[in-house]
Short mmCIF file of N, CA, C and O in Angstrom, two decimals:
data_model
loop_
_atom_site.label_atom_id
_atom_site.label_comp_id
_atom_site.label_asym_id
_atom_site.label_seq_id
_atom_site.Cartn_x
_atom_site.Cartn_y
_atom_site.Cartn_z
N ARG A 1 -6.17 -3.38 -9.25
CA ARG A 1 -7.54 -4.49 -8.58
C ARG A 1 -5.43 -5.66 -8.93
O ARG A 1 -5.19 -5.33 -9.95
N GLY A 2 -6.01 -6.40 -7.53
CA GLY A 2 -5.27 -7.70 -7.91
C GLY A 2 -6.28 -9.02 -7.49
O GLY A 2 -7.26 -8.70 -7.77
N SER A 3 -5.18 -9.83 -7.38
CA SER A 3 -6.43 -11.54 -7.41
C SER A 3 -7.15 -11.09 -5.88
O SER A 3 -8.01 -12.16 -6.05
N TYR A 4 -6.34 -10.09 -4.98
CA TYR A 4 -7.55 -11.20 -3.62
C TYR A 4 -8.47 -9.61 -3.04
O TYR A 4 -8.67 -9.69 -2.33
N GLY A 5 -8.14 -8.64 -3.68
CA GLY A 5 -8.51 -6.97 -3.52
C GLY A 5 -7.76 -5.89 -4.48
O GLY A 5 -8.07 -6.32 -5.69
N CYS A 6 -8.01 -5.20 -3.40
CA CYS A 6 -7.79 -3.57 -4.48
C CYS A 6 -7.45 -2.46 -3.88
O CYS A 6 -7.71 -2.30 -2.27
N ALA A 7 -7.07 -1.34 -4.47
CA ALA A 7 -6.47 -0.29 -3.78
C ALA A 7 -7.24 1.01 -3.49
O ALA A 7 -8.18 0.73 -4.96
N VAL A 8 -8.11 1.59 -2.65
CA VAL A 8 -9.28 2.88 -2.58
C VAL A 8 -8.28 3.96 -2.53
O VAL A 8 -7.62 3.94 -1.63
N LEU A 9 -8.28 4.78 -3.33
CA LEU A 9 -7.56 6.32 -2.50
C LEU A 9 -9.00 6.89 -1.92
O LEU A 9 -10.29 6.90 -1.73
N VAL A 10 -9.00 7.31 -0.62
CA VAL A 10 -9.72 8.01 0.65
C VAL A 10 -8.90 9.16 1.25
O VAL A 10 -7.54 9.57 0.92
N ARG A 11 -9.81 10.06 1.89
CA ARG A 11 -9.71 11.43 2.67
C ARG A 11 -9.76 11.14 4.14
O ARG A 11 -11.05 10.19 4.35
N ASP A 12 -8.63 10.92 4.49
CA ASP A 12 -8.59 10.81 6.30
C ASP A 12 -9.29 12.12 7.08
O ASP A 12 -9.56 13.21 6.42
N ARG A 13 -10.73 11.20 7.85
CA ARG A 13 -11.79 12.38 8.16
C ARG A 13 -10.69 13.53 8.79
O ARG A 13 -11.21 14.27 8.92
N ASN A 14 -9.80 13.22 9.68
CA ASN A 14 -9.22 14.21 10.79
C ASN A 14 -8.14 14.80 10.08
O ASN A 14 -8.41 15.88 10.47
N SER A 15 -7.78 14.36 9.74
CA SER A 15 -5.79 15.10 8.99
C SER A 15 -6.92 16.13 7.24
O SER A 15 -6.00 16.53 7.44
N ARG A 16 -7.56 15.29 7.02
CA ARG A 16 -7.88 15.55 5.84
C ARG A 16 -6.77 15.32 4.80
O ARG A 16 -6.92 15.46 3.68
N GLN A 17 -5.61 14.42 5.01
CA GLN A 17 -4.93 13.26 4.15
C GLN A 17 -5.59 13.19 3.15
O GLN A 17 -6.03 12.28 3.76
N GLN A 18 -4.77 12.59 1.98
CA GLN A 18 -5.36 11.65 1.02
C GLN A 18 -4.73 10.27 1.35
O GLN A 18 -3.49 10.54 1.77
N ARG A 19 -5.51 9.20 1.68
CA ARG A 19 -4.51 8.12 2.17
C ARG A 19 -5.08 6.52 1.27
O ARG A 19 -5.68 7.00 0.44
N VAL A 20 -4.48 5.80 1.20
CA VAL A 20 -4.75 4.62 0.09
C VAL A 20 -5.12 3.49 1.42
O VAL A 20 -4.41 3.42 2.09
N VAL A 21 -6.35 2.69 0.52
CA VAL A 21 -6.76 1.69 1.43
C VAL A 21 -6.68 0.37 0.84
O VAL A 21 -7.02 0.34 -0.29
N LYS A 22 -5.90 -0.36 1.13
CA LYS A 22 -5.72 -1.99 0.44
C LYS A 22 -6.53 -3.00 1.37
O LYS A 22 -6.75 -2.79 2.38
N GLU A 23 -7.54 -3.28 0.16
CA GLU A 23 -8.36 -4.04 0.76
C GLU A 23 -8.21 -5.42 0.00
O GLU A 23 -8.35 -5.70 -1.26
N ILE A 24 -8.17 -6.28 0.86
CA ILE A 24 -7.94 -7.64 0.92
C ILE A 24 -9.04 -8.62 1.15
O ILE A 24 -8.98 -8.98 2.31
N ASP A 25 -9.34 -9.69 0.53
CA ASP A 25 -10.42 -10.22 0.33
C ASP A 25 -10.08 -11.48 1.23
O ASP A 25 -9.69 -12.45 0.37
N LEU A 26 -10.00 -11.93 2.28
CA LEU A 26 -9.40 -13.20 2.86
C LEU A 26 -10.22 -14.50 2.49
O LEU A 26 -9.56 -15.26 2.74
N SER A 27 -11.34 -13.88 2.45
CA SER A 27 -12.47 -15.58 2.43
C SER A 27 -12.28 -16.03 0.46
O SER A 27 -12.58 -16.79 1.15
N ARG A 28 -11.72 -15.34 0.05
CA ARG A 28 -10.82 -16.04 -1.28
C ARG A 28 -9.90 -16.36 -1.25
O ARG A 28 -8.96 -16.81 -2.41
N MET A 29 -9.32 -16.42 -0.33
CA MET A 29 -7.40 -17.13 -0.22
C MET A 29 -7.35 -18.06 0.79
O MET A 29 -8.23 -18.11 1.72
N PRO A 30 -6.43 -18.85 -0.17
CA PRO A 30 -6.16 -19.78 0.89
C PRO A 30 -5.53 -19.45 2.47
O PRO A 30 -5.15 -18.52 2.05
N SER A 31 -5.89 -20.60 3.55
CA SER A 31 -5.15 -20.32 4.72
C SER A 31 -3.72 -19.66 4.74
O SER A 31 -3.44 -18.25 5.13
N LEU A 32 -2.45 -20.38 3.95
CA LEU A 32 -1.35 -19.77 3.76
C LEU A 32 -1.37 -18.31 3.51
O LEU A 32 -0.73 -17.65 4.50
N ALA A 33 -1.78 -17.89 2.37
CA ALA A 33 -1.96 -16.49 1.51
C ALA A 33 -2.89 -15.87 2.64
O ALA A 33 -2.20 -14.78 3.27
N GLN A 34 -3.53 -16.31 3.82
CA GLN A 34 -4.42 -15.41 4.92
C GLN A 34 -3.34 -15.50 5.78
O GLN A 34 -2.68 -13.44 6.01
N LYS A 35 -2.36 -16.28 5.66
CA LYS A 35 -1.73 -15.60 7.25
C LYS A 35 -0.55 -15.41 6.65
O LYS A 35 0.26 -13.89 7.31
N GLU A 36 0.43 -14.84 5.04
CA GLU A 36 0.69 -14.06 4.95
C GLU A 36 0.55 -12.71 4.89
O GLU A 36 1.37 -11.57 4.90
N ALA A 37 -0.62 -12.42 4.52
CA ALA A 37 -1.51 -10.69 4.60
C ALA A 37 -1.30 -10.53 5.92
O ALA A 37 -1.65 -9.25 6.03
N LYS A 38 -1.46 -11.63 6.80
CA LYS A 38 -1.55 -10.73 8.03
C LYS A 38 -0.12 -10.47 8.32
O LYS A 38 0.17 -9.40 9.43
N ASN A 39 0.49 -11.12 7.95
CA ASN A 39 2.61 -11.03 8.21
C ASN A 39 2.24 -9.85 7.44
O ASN A 39 3.61 -9.14 8.00
N GLU A 40 1.60 -9.56 6.45
CA GLU A 40 1.97 -8.36 5.78
C GLU A 40 2.26 -6.66 6.67
O GLU A 40 2.76 -6.50 6.79
N VAL A 41 1.00 -6.66 7.00
CA VAL A 41 0.63 -5.69 8.14
C VAL A 41 1.27 -5.67 9.11
O VAL A 41 2.19 -4.30 9.88
N ASP A 42 2.17 -6.68 9.76
CA ASP A 42 3.42 -6.66 11.01
C ASP A 42 4.47 -6.31 10.34
O ASP A 42 4.60 -5.40 11.11
N VAL A 43 5.05 -6.31 9.35
CA VAL A 43 6.12 -6.03 8.65
C VAL A 43 5.70 -5.03 8.65
O VAL A 43 6.33 -3.73 8.46
N LEU A 44 4.84 -4.07 7.54
CA LEU A 44 5.02 -3.19 7.58
C LEU A 44 4.42 -1.81 8.37
O LEU A 44 5.25 -0.69 8.38
N ARG A 45 4.15 -2.29 9.39
CA ARG A 45 3.80 -1.44 10.84
C ARG A 45 5.54 -1.09 11.33
O ARG A 45 5.70 -0.28 11.91
N CYS A 46 6.16 -1.87 10.80
CA CYS A 46 7.59 -2.19 11.69
C CYS A 46 8.65 -1.19 11.19
O CYS A 46 9.26 -0.62 10.76
N LEU A 47 8.30 -1.07 9.51
CA LEU A 47 8.96 -0.05 8.41
C LEU A 47 8.79 1.60 8.86
O LEU A 47 7.57 1.75 8.59
N LYS A 48 10.16 1.58 8.92
CA LYS A 48 10.27 3.51 8.81
C LYS A 48 11.64 3.76 8.12
O LYS A 48 12.55 3.69 8.64
N HIS A 49 11.21 4.12 6.77
CA HIS A 49 12.21 5.19 6.23
C HIS A 49 11.62 6.08 5.04
O HIS A 49 10.42 5.59 4.47
N PRO A 50 12.47 6.81 4.55
CA PRO A 50 11.86 8.09 3.92
C PRO A 50 11.51 7.36 2.81
O PRO A 50 10.79 8.11 1.64
N ASN A 51 11.98 6.49 1.98
CA ASN A 51 11.31 6.16 1.01
C ASN A 51 10.85 4.94 0.92
O ASN A 51 10.40 4.02 -0.91
N ILE A 52 10.16 4.46 1.85
CA ILE A 52 9.36 3.36 2.22
C ILE A 52 7.35 4.66 1.98
O ILE A 52 7.61 5.05 3.26
N VAL A 53 6.55 3.50 1.49
CA VAL A 53 5.01 3.97 1.87
C VAL A 53 4.87 3.87 3.21
O VAL A 53 4.88 2.83 3.80
N ALA A 54 4.27 4.90 4.23
CA ALA A 54 4.39 4.48 5.49
C ALA A 54 3.09 4.08 6.19
O ALA A 54 1.49 4.19 5.25
N TYR A 55 3.12 3.00 6.70
CA TYR A 55 1.96 2.47 7.28
C TYR A 55 1.17 3.59 8.52
O TYR A 55 1.72 4.17 8.82
N CYS A 56 -0.32 3.21 7.98
CA CYS A 56 -1.00 4.47 9.17
C CYS A 56 -2.12 3.30 9.95
O CYS A 56 -1.67 3.92 10.85
N ASP A 57 -2.39 2.44 9.44
CA ASP A 57 -3.61 1.69 10.08
C ASP A 57 -3.85 0.10 9.18
O ASP A 57 -3.95 0.24 8.73
N SER A 58 -4.37 -0.33 10.47
CA SER A 58 -5.26 -2.00 9.42
C SER A 58 -6.37 -2.01 10.30
O SER A 58 -6.28 -1.68 11.85
N PHE A 59 -7.36 -2.96 9.99
CA PHE A 59 -8.05 -3.53 10.68
C PHE A 59 -9.51 -4.26 9.69
O PHE A 59 -8.70 -4.60 8.52
N LEU A 60 -10.16 -5.10 10.69
CA LEU A 60 -10.60 -6.21 9.71
C LEU A 60 -12.47 -5.74 9.50
O LEU A 60 -12.38 -5.17 10.20
N GLU A 61 -12.76 -5.90 8.58
CA GLU A 61 -14.07 -5.61 8.19
C GLU A 61 -15.13 -6.22 7.52
O GLU A 61 -14.92 -6.72 6.30
N GLY A 62 -15.40 -7.44 8.48
CA GLY A 62 -16.11 -8.70 7.99
C GLY A 62 -14.83 -9.91 7.65
O GLY A 62 -13.66 -9.78 8.42
N ARG A 63 -14.73 -9.81 6.35
CA ARG A 63 -13.71 -10.64 5.97
C ARG A 63 -12.53 -9.79 5.27
O ARG A 63 -12.00 -10.67 4.50
N MET A 64 -12.94 -8.88 5.27
CA MET A 64 -12.00 -7.90 4.67
C MET A 64 -10.80 -7.82 5.11
O MET A 64 -10.61 -6.69 6.59
N LEU A 65 -9.36 -8.00 5.06
CA LEU A 65 -8.28 -7.30 5.49
C LEU A 65 -8.22 -5.67 5.24
O LEU A 65 -7.75 -5.88 3.59
N CYS A 66 -7.62 -4.17 5.51
CA CYS A 66 -8.05 -3.56 5.20
C CYS A 66 -6.64 -2.87 5.18
O CYS A 66 -6.59 -2.61 6.95
N ILE A 67 -5.91 -2.55 4.97
CA ILE A 67 -4.58 -1.23 5.18
C ILE A 67 -4.22 -0.21 4.69
O ILE A 67 -4.47 -0.07 3.62
N VAL A 68 -3.93 0.56 5.55
CA VAL A 68 -4.38 2.11 5.38
C VAL A 68 -2.96 2.82 5.33
O VAL A 68 -1.95 2.59 6.30
N MET A 69 -2.87 3.13 3.70
CA MET A 69 -1.06 3.35 4.08
C MET A 69 -1.00 4.96 3.35
O MET A 69 -2.49 5.26 2.61
N GLU A 70 0.13 5.36 3.81
CA GLU A 70 0.24 6.97 3.31
C GLU A 70 -0.20 7.20 1.50
O GLU A 70 -0.15 6.09 0.78
N PHE A 71 -0.21 8.12 0.79
CA PHE A 71 -0.81 8.35 -0.49
C PHE A 71 0.49 9.01 -1.02
O PHE A 71 1.20 9.96 -0.68
N ALA A 72 1.72 8.16 -2.46
CA ALA A 72 2.58 8.44 -3.11
C ALA A 72 2.03 9.03 -3.97
O ALA A 72 1.23 8.49 -5.06
N ASP A 73 1.67 10.65 -4.30
CA ASP A 73 1.20 11.36 -4.84
C ASP A 73 2.04 11.36 -6.02
O ASP A 73 2.07 11.56 -7.52
N GLY A 74 3.43 11.06 -6.16
CA GLY A 74 4.43 11.27 -7.56
C GLY A 74 4.68 10.14 -8.47
O GLY A 74 4.73 10.13 -9.11
N GLY A 75 3.46 8.99 -7.83
CA GLY A 75 3.47 7.68 -8.78
C GLY A 75 4.24 6.74 -7.92
O GLY A 75 5.39 6.78 -7.06
N ASP A 76 4.84 5.49 -9.20
CA ASP A 76 5.46 4.87 -8.74
C ASP A 76 6.76 4.74 -8.76
O ASP A 76 6.90 5.31 -10.06
N LEU A 77 7.65 3.60 -8.57
CA LEU A 77 8.90 3.65 -8.64
C LEU A 77 8.99 2.87 -10.77
O LEU A 77 9.74 3.72 -11.78
N SER A 78 7.97 2.50 -10.54
CA SER A 78 8.06 1.65 -12.43
C SER A 78 7.35 2.93 -13.37
O SER A 78 7.62 3.01 -14.22
N GLN A 79 6.49 4.19 -13.01
CA GLN A 79 6.25 4.92 -13.49
C GLN A 79 7.40 6.09 -13.53
O GLN A 79 7.47 6.67 -14.90
N LEU A 80 8.35 6.38 -12.23
CA LEU A 80 8.72 7.11 -13.23
C LEU A 80 10.38 6.58 -14.24
O LEU A 80 11.11 7.53 -14.82
N ILE A 81 10.46 4.89 -14.06
CA ILE A 81 11.08 4.46 -14.94
C ILE A 81 10.76 4.41 -16.27
O ILE A 81 11.81 5.24 -17.28
N LYS A 82 9.54 4.38 -16.67
CA LYS A 82 8.96 4.87 -18.04
C LYS A 82 9.35 6.40 -18.43
O LYS A 82 9.17 6.32 -19.27
N SER A 83 8.94 6.88 -17.67
CA SER A 83 8.78 7.96 -18.02
C SER A 83 10.41 9.24 -18.20
O SER A 83 10.65 9.62 -19.06
N LYS A 84 11.14 8.25 -17.68
CA LYS A 84 12.96 8.43 -18.25
C LYS A 84 13.40 7.89 -19.39
O LYS A 84 12.96 7.00 -19.96
N LYS A 85 14.42 8.67 -20.03
CA LYS A 85 14.85 8.18 -21.54
C LYS A 85 15.80 6.87 -20.93
O LYS A 85 15.81 5.24 -21.87
N SER A 86 16.35 6.73 -20.11
CA SER A 86 17.12 6.35 -19.96
C SER A 86 17.09 5.66 -18.61
O SER A 86 17.29 6.34 -17.76
N ILE A 87 17.76 4.52 -18.29
CA ILE A 87 17.75 4.20 -16.45
C ILE A 87 19.11 5.19 -16.12
O ILE A 87 19.60 5.61 -14.58
N SER A 88 20.38 5.07 -17.04
CA SER A 88 21.44 6.03 -16.51
C SER A 88 21.06 7.29 -16.01
O SER A 88 21.85 8.60 -14.92
N GLU A 89 20.00 8.29 -16.62
CA GLU A 89 19.61 9.55 -17.06
C GLU A 89 18.34 9.32 -14.74
O GLU A 89 19.60 10.48 -14.42
N ILE A 90 18.10 8.15 -14.54
CA ILE A 90 17.54 7.94 -13.73
C ILE A 90 18.73 8.12 -11.74
O ILE A 90 18.65 8.82 -11.34
N LEU A 91 19.86 7.36 -12.47
CA LEU A 91 21.40 7.43 -11.45
C LEU A 91 21.58 8.50 -11.50
O LEU A 91 22.02 8.56 -10.17
N ARG A 92 22.18 9.62 -12.18
CA ARG A 92 22.30 10.41 -12.07
C ARG A 92 21.68 11.50 -10.86
O ARG A 92 22.25 12.03 -10.54
N GLN A 93 20.38 11.39 -10.97
CA GLN A 93 19.88 12.47 -10.17
C GLN A 93 19.81 12.19 -8.73
O GLN A 93 19.82 12.00 -7.10
#
């Protein structure tokens, strides 16, 4: 949960794969932040890299901007770092 929304784990009806929907409440945001949130969708749509969580879709539901992303079931970088004894151990991998 963040300042303007939350992330929800869902399952794609067609592929049955898990996805994450980032729900952003635009009605609670100043206009500049709304523009930045919409720009985030454009940036995510363009990013294609094996080390970046993939963008799947986005849509508006009322005043809620929903961004659908692939689910990274291995956790995030922060969790990986915390689970290791030292940063040098991570870098050796």
